[in-house]
CSV table of C-alpha atoms and ligand atoms in Angstrom, one decimal:
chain,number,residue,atom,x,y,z
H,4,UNK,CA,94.3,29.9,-25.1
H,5,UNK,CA,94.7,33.5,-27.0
H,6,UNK,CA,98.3,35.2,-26.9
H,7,UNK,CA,98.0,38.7,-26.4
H,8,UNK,CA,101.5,41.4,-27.1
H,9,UNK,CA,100.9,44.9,-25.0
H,10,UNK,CA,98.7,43.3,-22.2
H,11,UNK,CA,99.7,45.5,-19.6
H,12,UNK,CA,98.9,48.8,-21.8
H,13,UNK,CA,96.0,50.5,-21.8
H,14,UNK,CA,94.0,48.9,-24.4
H,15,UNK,CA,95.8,45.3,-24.2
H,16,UNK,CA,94.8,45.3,-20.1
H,17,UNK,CA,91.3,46.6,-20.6
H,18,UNK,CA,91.2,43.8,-23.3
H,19,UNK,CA,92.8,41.5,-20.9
H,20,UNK,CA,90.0,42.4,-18.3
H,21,UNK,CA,87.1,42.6,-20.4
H,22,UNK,CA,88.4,39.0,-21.9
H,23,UNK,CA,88.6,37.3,-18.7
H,24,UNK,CA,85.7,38.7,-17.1
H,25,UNK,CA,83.2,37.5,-20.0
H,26,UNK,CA,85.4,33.4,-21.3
H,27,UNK,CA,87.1,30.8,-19.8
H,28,UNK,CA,89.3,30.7,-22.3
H,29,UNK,CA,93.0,31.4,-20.7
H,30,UNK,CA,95.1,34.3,-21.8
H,31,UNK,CA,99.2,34.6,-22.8
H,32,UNK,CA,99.9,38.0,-22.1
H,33,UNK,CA,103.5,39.1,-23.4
H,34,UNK,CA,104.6,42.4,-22.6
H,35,UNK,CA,108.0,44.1,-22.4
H,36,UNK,CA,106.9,46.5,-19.4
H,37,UNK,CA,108.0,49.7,-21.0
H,38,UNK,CA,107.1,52.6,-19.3
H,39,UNK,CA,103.7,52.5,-21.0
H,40,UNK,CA,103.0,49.0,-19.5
H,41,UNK,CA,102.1,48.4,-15.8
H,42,UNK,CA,101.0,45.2,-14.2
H,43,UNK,CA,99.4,47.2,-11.2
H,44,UNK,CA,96.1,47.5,-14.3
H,45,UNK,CA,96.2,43.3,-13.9
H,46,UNK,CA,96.4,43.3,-10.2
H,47,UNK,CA,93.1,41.5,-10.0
H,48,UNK,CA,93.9,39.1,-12.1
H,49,UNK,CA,97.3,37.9,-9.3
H,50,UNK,CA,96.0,34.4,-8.1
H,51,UNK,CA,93.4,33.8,-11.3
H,52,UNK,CA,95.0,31.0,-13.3
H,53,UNK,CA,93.8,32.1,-16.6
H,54,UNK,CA,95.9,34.9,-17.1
H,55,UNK,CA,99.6,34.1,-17.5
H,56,UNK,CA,102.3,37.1,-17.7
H,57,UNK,CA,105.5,36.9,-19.8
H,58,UNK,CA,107.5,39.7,-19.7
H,59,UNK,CA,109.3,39.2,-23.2
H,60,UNK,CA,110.2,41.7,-26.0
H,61,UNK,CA,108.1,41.0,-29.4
H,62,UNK,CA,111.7,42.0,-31.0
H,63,UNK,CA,112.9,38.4,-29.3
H,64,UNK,CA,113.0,35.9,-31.9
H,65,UNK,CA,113.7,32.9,-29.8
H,66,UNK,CA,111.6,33.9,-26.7
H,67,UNK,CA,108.5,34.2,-29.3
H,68,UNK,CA,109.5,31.1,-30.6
H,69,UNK,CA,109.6,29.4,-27.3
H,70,UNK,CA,106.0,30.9,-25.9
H,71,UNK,CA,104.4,29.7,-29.2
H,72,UNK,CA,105.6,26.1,-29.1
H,73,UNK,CA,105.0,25.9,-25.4
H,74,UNK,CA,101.5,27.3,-25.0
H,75,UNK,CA,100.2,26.6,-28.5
H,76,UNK,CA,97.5,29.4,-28.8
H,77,UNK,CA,94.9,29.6,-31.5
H,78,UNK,CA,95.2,33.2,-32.2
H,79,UNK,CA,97.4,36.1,-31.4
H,80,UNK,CA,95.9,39.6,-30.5
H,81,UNK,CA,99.1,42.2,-31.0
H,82,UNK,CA,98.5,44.9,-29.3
H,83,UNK,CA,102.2,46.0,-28.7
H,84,UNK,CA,103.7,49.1,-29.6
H,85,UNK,CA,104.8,52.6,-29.2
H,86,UNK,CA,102.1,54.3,-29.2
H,87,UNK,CA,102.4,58.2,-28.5
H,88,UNK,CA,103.1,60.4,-31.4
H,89,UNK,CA,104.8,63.0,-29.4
H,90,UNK,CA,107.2,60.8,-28.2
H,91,UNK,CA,107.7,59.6,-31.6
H,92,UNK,CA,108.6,62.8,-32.9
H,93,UNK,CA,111.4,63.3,-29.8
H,94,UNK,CA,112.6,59.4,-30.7
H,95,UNK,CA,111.6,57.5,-33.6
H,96,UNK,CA,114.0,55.1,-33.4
H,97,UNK,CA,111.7,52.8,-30.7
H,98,UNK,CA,109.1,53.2,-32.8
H,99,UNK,CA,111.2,51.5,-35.7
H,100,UNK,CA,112.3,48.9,-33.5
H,101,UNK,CA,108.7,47.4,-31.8
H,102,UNK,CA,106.3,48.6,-34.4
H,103,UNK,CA,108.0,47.8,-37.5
H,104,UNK,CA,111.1,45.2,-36.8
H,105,UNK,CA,108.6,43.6,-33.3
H,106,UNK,CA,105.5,42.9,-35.2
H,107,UNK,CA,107.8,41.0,-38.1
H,108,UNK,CA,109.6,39.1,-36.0
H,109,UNK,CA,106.5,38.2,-34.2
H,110,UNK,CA,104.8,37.4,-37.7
H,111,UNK,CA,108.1,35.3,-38.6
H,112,UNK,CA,107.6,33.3,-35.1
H,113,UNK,CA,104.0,33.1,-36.3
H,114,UNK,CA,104.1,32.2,-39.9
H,115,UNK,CA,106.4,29.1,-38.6
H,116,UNK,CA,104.5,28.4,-35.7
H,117,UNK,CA,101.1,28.6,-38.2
H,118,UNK,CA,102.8,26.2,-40.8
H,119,UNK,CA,103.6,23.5,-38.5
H,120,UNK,CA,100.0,23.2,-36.9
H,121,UNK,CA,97.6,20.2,-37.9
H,122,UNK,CA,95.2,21.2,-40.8
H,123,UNK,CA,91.8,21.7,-38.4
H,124,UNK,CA,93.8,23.7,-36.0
H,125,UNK,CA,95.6,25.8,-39.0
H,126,UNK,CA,92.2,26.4,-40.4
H,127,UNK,CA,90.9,27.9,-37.3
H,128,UNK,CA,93.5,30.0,-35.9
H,129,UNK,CA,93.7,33.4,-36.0
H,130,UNK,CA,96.3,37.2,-36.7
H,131,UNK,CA,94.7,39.7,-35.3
H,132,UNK,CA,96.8,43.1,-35.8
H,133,UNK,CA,95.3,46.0,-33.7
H,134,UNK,CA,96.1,49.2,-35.9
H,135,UNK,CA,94.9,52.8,-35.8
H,136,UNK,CA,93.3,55.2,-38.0
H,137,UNK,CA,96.4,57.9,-38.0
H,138,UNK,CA,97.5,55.3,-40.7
H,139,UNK,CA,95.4,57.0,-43.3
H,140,UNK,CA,96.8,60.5,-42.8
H,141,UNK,CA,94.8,64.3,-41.9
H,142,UNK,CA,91.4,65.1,-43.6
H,143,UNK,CA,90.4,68.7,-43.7
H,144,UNK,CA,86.7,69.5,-42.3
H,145,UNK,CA,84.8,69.0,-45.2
H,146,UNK,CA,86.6,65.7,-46.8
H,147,UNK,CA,84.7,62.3,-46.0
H,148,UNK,CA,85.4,60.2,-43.0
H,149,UNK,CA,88.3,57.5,-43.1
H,150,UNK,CA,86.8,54.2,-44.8
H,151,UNK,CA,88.9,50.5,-45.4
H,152,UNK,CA,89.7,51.9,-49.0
H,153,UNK,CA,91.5,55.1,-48.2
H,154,UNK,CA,95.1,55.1,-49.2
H,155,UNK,CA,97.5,55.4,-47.1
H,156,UNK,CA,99.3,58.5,-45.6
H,157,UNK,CA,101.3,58.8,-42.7
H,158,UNK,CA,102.5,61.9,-41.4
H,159,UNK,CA,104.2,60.9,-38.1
H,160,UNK,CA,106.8,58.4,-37.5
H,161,UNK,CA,104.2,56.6,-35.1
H,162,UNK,CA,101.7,56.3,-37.9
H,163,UNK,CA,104.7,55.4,-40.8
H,164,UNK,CA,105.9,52.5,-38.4
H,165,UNK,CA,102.1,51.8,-37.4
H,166,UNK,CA,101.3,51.5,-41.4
H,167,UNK,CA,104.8,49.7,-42.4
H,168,UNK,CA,103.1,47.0,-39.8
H,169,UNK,CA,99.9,47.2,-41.3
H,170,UNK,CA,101.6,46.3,-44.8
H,171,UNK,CA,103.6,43.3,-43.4
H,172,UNK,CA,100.4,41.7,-41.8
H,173,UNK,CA,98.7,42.1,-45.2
H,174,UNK,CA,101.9,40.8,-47.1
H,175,UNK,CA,101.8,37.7,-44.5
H,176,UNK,CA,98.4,36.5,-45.7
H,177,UNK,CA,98.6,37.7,-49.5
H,178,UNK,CA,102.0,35.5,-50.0
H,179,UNK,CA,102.5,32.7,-47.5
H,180,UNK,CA,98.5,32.8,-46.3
H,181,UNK,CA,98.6,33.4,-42.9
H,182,UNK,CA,95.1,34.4,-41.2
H,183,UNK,CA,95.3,37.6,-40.6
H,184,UNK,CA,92.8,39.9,-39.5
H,185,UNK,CA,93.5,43.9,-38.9
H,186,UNK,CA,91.2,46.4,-37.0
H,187,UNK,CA,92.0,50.2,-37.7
H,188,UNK,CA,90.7,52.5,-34.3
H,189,UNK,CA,90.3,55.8,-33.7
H,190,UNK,CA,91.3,58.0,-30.5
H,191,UNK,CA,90.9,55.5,-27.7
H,192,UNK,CA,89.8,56.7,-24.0
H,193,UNK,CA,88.9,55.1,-20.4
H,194,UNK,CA,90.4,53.7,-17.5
H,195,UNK,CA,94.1,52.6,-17.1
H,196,UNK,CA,95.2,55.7,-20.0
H,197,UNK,CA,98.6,56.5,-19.7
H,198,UNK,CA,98.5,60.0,-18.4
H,199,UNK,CA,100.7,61.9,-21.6
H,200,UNK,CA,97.8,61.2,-24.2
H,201,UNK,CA,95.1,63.8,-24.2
H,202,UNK,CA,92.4,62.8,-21.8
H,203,UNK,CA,94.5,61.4,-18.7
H,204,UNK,CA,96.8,63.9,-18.7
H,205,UNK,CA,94.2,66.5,-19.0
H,206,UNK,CA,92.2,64.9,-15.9
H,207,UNK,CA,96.1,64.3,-13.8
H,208,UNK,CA,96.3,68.2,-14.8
H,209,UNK,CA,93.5,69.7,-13.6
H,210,UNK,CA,93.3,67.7,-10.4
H,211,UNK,CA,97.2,68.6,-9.5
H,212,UNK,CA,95.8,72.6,-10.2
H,213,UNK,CA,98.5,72.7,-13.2
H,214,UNK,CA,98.4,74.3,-17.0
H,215,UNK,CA,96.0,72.5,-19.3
H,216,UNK,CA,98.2,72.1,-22.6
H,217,UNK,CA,96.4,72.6,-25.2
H,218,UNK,CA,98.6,72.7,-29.0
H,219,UNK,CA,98.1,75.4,-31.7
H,220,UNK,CA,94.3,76.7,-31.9
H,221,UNK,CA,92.6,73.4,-30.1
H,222,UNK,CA,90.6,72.8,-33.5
H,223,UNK,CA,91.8,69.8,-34.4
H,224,UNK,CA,89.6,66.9,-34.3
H,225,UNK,CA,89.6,63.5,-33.2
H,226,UNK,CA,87.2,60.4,-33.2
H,227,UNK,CA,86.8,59.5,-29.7
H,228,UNK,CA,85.9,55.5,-28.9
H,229,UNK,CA,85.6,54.3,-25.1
H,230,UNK,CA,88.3,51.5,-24.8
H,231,UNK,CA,85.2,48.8,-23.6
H,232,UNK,CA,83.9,49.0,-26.9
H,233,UNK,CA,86.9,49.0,-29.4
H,234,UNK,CA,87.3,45.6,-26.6
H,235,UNK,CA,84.2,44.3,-28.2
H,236,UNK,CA,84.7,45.1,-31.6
H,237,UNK,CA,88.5,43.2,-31.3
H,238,UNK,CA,86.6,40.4,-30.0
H,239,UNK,CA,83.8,40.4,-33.0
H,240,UNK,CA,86.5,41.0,-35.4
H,241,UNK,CA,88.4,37.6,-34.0
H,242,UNK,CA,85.4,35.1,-34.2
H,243,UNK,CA,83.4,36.3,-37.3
H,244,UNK,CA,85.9,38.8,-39.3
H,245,UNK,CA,86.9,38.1,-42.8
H,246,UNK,CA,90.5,36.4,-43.6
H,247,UNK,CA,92.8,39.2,-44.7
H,248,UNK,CA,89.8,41.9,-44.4
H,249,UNK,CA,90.6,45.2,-42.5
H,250,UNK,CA,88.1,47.0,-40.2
H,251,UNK,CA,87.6,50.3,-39.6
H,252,UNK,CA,86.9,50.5,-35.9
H,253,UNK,CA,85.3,53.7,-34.4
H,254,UNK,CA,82.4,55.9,-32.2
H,255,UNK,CA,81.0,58.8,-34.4
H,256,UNK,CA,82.4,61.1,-32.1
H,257,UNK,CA,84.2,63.2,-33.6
H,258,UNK,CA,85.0,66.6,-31.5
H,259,UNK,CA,87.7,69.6,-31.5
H,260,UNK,CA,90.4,69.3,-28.8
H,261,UNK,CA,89.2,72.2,-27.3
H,262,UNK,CA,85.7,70.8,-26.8
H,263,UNK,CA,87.5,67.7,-25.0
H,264,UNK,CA,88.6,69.8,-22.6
H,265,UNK,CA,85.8,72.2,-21.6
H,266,UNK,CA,83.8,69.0,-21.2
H,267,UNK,CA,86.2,67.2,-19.1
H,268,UNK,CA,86.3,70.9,-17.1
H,269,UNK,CA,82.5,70.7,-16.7
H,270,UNK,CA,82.7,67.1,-15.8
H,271,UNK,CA,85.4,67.8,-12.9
H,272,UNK,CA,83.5,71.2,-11.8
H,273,UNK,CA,80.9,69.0,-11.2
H,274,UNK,CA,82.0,66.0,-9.6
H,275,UNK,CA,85.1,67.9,-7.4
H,276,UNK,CA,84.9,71.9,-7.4
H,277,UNK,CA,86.9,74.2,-7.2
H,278,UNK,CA,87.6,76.4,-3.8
H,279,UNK,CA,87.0,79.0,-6.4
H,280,UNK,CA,87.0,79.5,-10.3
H,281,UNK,CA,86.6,76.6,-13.0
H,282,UNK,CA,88.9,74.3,-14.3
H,283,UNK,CA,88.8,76.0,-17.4
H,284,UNK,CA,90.6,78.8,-16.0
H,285,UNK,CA,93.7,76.7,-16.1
H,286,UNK,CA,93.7,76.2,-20.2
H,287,UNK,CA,96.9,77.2,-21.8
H,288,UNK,CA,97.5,77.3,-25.6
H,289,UNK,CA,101.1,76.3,-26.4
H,290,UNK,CA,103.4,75.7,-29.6
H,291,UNK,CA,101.4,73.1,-32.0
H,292,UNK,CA,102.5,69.5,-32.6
H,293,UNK,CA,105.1,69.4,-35.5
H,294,UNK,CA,102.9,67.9,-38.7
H,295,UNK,CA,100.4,68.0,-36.2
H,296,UNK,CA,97.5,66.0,-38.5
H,297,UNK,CA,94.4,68.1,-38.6
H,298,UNK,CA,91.2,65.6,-38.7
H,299,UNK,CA,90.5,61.9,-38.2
H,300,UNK,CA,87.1,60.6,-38.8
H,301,UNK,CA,86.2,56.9,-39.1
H,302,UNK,CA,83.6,55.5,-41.1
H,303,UNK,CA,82.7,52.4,-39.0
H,304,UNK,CA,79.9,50.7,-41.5
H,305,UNK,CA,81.5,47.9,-42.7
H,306,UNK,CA,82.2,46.6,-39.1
H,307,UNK,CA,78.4,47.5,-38.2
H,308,UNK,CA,76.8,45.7,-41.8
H,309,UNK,CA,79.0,42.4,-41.8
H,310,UNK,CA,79.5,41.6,-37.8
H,311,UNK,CA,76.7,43.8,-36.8
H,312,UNK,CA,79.2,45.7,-34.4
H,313,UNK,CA,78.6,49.1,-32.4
H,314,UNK,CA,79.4,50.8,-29.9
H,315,UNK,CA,77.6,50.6,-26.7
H,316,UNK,CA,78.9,54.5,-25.2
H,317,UNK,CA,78.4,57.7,-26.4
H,318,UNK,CA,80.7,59.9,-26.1
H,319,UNK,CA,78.7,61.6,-23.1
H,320,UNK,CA,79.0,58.4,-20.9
H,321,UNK,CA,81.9,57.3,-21.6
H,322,UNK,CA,84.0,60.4,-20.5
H,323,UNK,CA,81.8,60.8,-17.7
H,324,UNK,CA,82.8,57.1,-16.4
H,325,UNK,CA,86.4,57.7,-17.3
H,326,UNK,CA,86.3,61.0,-15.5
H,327,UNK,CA,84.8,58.9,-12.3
H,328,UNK,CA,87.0,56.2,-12.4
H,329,UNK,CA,90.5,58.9,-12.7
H,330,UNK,CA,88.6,60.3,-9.6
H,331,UNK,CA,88.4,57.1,-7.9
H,332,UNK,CA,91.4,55.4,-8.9
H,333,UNK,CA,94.0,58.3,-8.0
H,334,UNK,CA,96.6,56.1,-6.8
H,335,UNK,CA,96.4,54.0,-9.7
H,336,UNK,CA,97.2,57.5,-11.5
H,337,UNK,CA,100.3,58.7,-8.6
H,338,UNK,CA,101.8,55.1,-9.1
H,339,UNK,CA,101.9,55.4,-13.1
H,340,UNK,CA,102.7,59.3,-12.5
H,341,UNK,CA,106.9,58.0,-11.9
H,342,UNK,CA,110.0,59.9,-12.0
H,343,UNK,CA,110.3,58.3,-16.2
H,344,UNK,CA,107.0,60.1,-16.1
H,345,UNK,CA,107.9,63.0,-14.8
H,346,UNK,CA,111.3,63.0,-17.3
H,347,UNK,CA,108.8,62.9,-20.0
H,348,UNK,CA,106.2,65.9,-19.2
H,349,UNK,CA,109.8,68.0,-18.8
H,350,UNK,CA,110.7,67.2,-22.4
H,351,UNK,CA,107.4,67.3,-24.0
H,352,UNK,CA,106.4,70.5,-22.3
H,353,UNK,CA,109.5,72.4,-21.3
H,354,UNK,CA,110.3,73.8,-24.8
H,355,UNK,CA,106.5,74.6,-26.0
H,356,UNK,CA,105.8,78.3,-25.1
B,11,LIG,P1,100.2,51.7,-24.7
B,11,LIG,O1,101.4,52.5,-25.1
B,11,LIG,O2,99.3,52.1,-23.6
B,11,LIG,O3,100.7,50.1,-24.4
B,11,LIG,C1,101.6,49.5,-25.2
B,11,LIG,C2,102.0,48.2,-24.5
B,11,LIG,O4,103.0,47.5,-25.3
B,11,LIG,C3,102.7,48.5,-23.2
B,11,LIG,O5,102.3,47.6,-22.2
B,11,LIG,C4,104.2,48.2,-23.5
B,11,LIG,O6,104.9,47.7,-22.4
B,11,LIG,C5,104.1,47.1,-24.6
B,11,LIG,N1,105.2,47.0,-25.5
B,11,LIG,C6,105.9,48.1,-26.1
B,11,LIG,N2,106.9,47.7,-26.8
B,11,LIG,C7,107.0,46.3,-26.6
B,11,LIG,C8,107.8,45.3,-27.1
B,11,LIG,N3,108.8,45.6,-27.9
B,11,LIG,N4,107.5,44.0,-26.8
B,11,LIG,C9,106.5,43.7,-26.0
B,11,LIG,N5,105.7,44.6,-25.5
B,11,LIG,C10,105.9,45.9,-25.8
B,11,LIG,O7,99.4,51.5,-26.1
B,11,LIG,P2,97.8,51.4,-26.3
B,11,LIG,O8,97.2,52.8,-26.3
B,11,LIG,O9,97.2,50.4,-25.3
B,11,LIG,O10,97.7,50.9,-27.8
B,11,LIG,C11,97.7,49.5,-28.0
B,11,LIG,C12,97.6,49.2,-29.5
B,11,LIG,O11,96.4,49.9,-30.0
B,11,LIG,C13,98.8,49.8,-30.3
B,11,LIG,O12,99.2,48.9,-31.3
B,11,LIG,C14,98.3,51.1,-30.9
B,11,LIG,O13,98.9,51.5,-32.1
B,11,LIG,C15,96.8,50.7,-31.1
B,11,LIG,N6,95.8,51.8,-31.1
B,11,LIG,C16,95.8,52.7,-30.0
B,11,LIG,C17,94.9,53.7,-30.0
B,11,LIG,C18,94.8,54.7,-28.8
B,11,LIG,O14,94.0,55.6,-28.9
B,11,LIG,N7,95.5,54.5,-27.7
B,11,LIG,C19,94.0,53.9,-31.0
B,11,LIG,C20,94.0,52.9,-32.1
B,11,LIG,C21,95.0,51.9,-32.1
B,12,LIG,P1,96.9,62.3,-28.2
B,12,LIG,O1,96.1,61.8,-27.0
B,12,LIG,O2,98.4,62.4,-28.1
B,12,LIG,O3,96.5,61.3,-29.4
B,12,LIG,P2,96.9,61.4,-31.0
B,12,LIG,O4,97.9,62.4,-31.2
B,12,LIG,O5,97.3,60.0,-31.3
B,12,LIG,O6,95.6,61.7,-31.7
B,12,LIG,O7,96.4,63.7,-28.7
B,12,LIG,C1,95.0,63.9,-29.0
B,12,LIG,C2,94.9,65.3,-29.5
B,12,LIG,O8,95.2,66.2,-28.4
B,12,LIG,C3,95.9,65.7,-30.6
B,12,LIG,O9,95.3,66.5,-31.5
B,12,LIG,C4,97.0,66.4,-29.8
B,12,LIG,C5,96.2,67.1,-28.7
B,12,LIG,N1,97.0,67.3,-27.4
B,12,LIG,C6,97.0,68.6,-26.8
B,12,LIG,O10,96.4,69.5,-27.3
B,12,LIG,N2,97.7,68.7,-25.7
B,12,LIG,C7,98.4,67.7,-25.1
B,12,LIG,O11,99.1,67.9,-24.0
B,12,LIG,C8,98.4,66.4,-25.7
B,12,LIG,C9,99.1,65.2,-25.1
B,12,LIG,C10,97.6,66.3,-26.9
């Protein structure tokens, strides 16, 4: 079996899905449950007996310990983290804890785990860190597009703590040779999206008839990638992907904020008007991001030459499904929407003018 950390968050579940809908192959899925994770996304998946659900914190020496030895996977996928840079910036200190102090400990429980194995079974298994693209920092509009050689330059404490664990995973395989393996994505989007990053809580906005929030001017740019196919790309990166190699995942898509959101308000004119008006009418501008970064662009050619990998949506279908499926899946959307939810949106959006 694989072992997956963050199943129940967005890109861990659609992984999770996409996994179990396409191998036999039994998953480990090991999850805290913070408020990001929800195991209403895995509901399908109650009576299937490939998928098992641990809820365990990564930061949990002994309990990773204990689901290595007892389910002996041949790879782990860690997905888990914090993930939202706005929370980040109102609390770093979880960000510290799971991203940089939860993917050691996991790598310690690992490494051990790893060292212990019989040599065939050591040979073949498998690290493989899921990292993003904010690692590398803000480019300005005309500076070339993010590639596996560009240094390093975090601006927010989600991206330092993101890049501290992209350092460790490399340090595992460069001293004590662990097989590692570490994909680098741009601005995921789809079903199951926690509603506070841009695209679900721009569709949970304009359906509930409240402000669109867009920060500073709405030029800055971000690589868009539907969540199916940085799935794929995870999976060609685990069977074929170079030991210690990094891969720049992403969709040549990049686009301004604001152009997100008149499409998605074009989208939902369509597919639910309005009494009256657009749902463009309902765009606000409010105070910027602190250190907001400016541009991410990924060059994906490496992944595309040596595994042969792309992506199978453009940026036009995808939002178009993901738009459907918010439409259709509204009560996944209230049940996520809680009163921790709620708490959040208050803090985020209470002091931005
Ligand atoms: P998410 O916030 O939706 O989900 C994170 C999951 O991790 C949740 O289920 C949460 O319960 C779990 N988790 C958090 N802390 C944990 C801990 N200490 N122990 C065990 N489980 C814990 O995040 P996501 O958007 O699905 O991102 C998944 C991974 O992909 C992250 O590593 C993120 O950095 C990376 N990534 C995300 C994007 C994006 O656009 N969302 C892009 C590139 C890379
Ligand atoms: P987000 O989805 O938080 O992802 P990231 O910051 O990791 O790229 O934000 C995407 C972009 O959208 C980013 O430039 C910030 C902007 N944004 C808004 O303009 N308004 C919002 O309410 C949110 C959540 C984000």
């Amino acid at each position: 079996m694989i072992l997956v950390t963050g199943g129940a968050g967005f890109i861990g579940a659609n992984f999770v899905l996409d996994w179990l809908a396409g191998s036999a192959e039994p998953i480990l899925n090991v999850d805290k449950l913070t408020y990001a994770g929800n195991l209403g996304t895995l509901k399908s998946l109650k009576d299937d007996a490939r998928h098992v659900f641990v809820r365990a914190d990564i930061c949990d020496r002994a309990a990773m310990d204990a689901l290595l030895a007892q389910h002996k996977p041949r790879a782990v996928l860690h997905f888990a983290a914090e993930s939202h840079v706005d929370r980040s910036i109102h609390g770093p200190a979880d960000f510290v804890q799971t991203n940089v102090v939860g993917t050691f400990t996991l790598l310690e429980a690992t490494r051990m785990y790893w060292s212990a194995l019989p040599e065939a079974e050591k040979q073949a298994f498998r690290f493989l860190h899921v990292s993003t693209d904010e690692v590398f920092g803000s480019l300005s509009a005309t500076d070339p597009q993010f590639s596996e050689t560009t240094p390093y330059a975090p601006n927010s404490p989600y991206s330092a703590t993101k890049a501290g664990s992209d350092h460790l995973v490399r340090a595992y395989h460069h001293t004590y040779g662990l097989p590692v393996l570490t994909t680098n994505c741009s601005n995921n989007y789809g079903p199951y999206q926690f509603p506070e990053k841009l695209i679900p809580l721009m569709i949970a906005n304009a359906l509930a008839g409240k402000p669109l929030p867009v920060y500073g001017d709405g030029q800055n740019v971000r690589d868009w990638l539907y969540v199916g196919d940085h799935c794929s790309a995870i999976r060609e990166v685990l069977a074929r992907g170079a030991l210690g190699e990094t891969y720049n995942v992403g969709g040549w898509n990049e686009k301004k904020n604001l152009e997100v959101v008149h499409t998605l308000c074009d989208l939902l004119d369509r597919a639910k008007p309005k009494s009256s008006g657009s749902y463009r009418d309902q765009i606000t501008y409010v105070t910027d991001r602190p250190g907001h970064d400016r541009r991410y662009a990924i060059d994906a050619r490496k992944l595309e030459r040596e595994l042969g990998w792309k992506p199978a949506e453009t940026f036009e279908t995808g939002l178009a499904k993901t738009v459907q499926w918010y439409l259709d899946n509204q009560a996944w959307a209230d049940e996520v929407a809680s009163g921790e939810y709620r708490k959040w949106v208050e803090t985020n959006y209470a002091q931005r003018a």
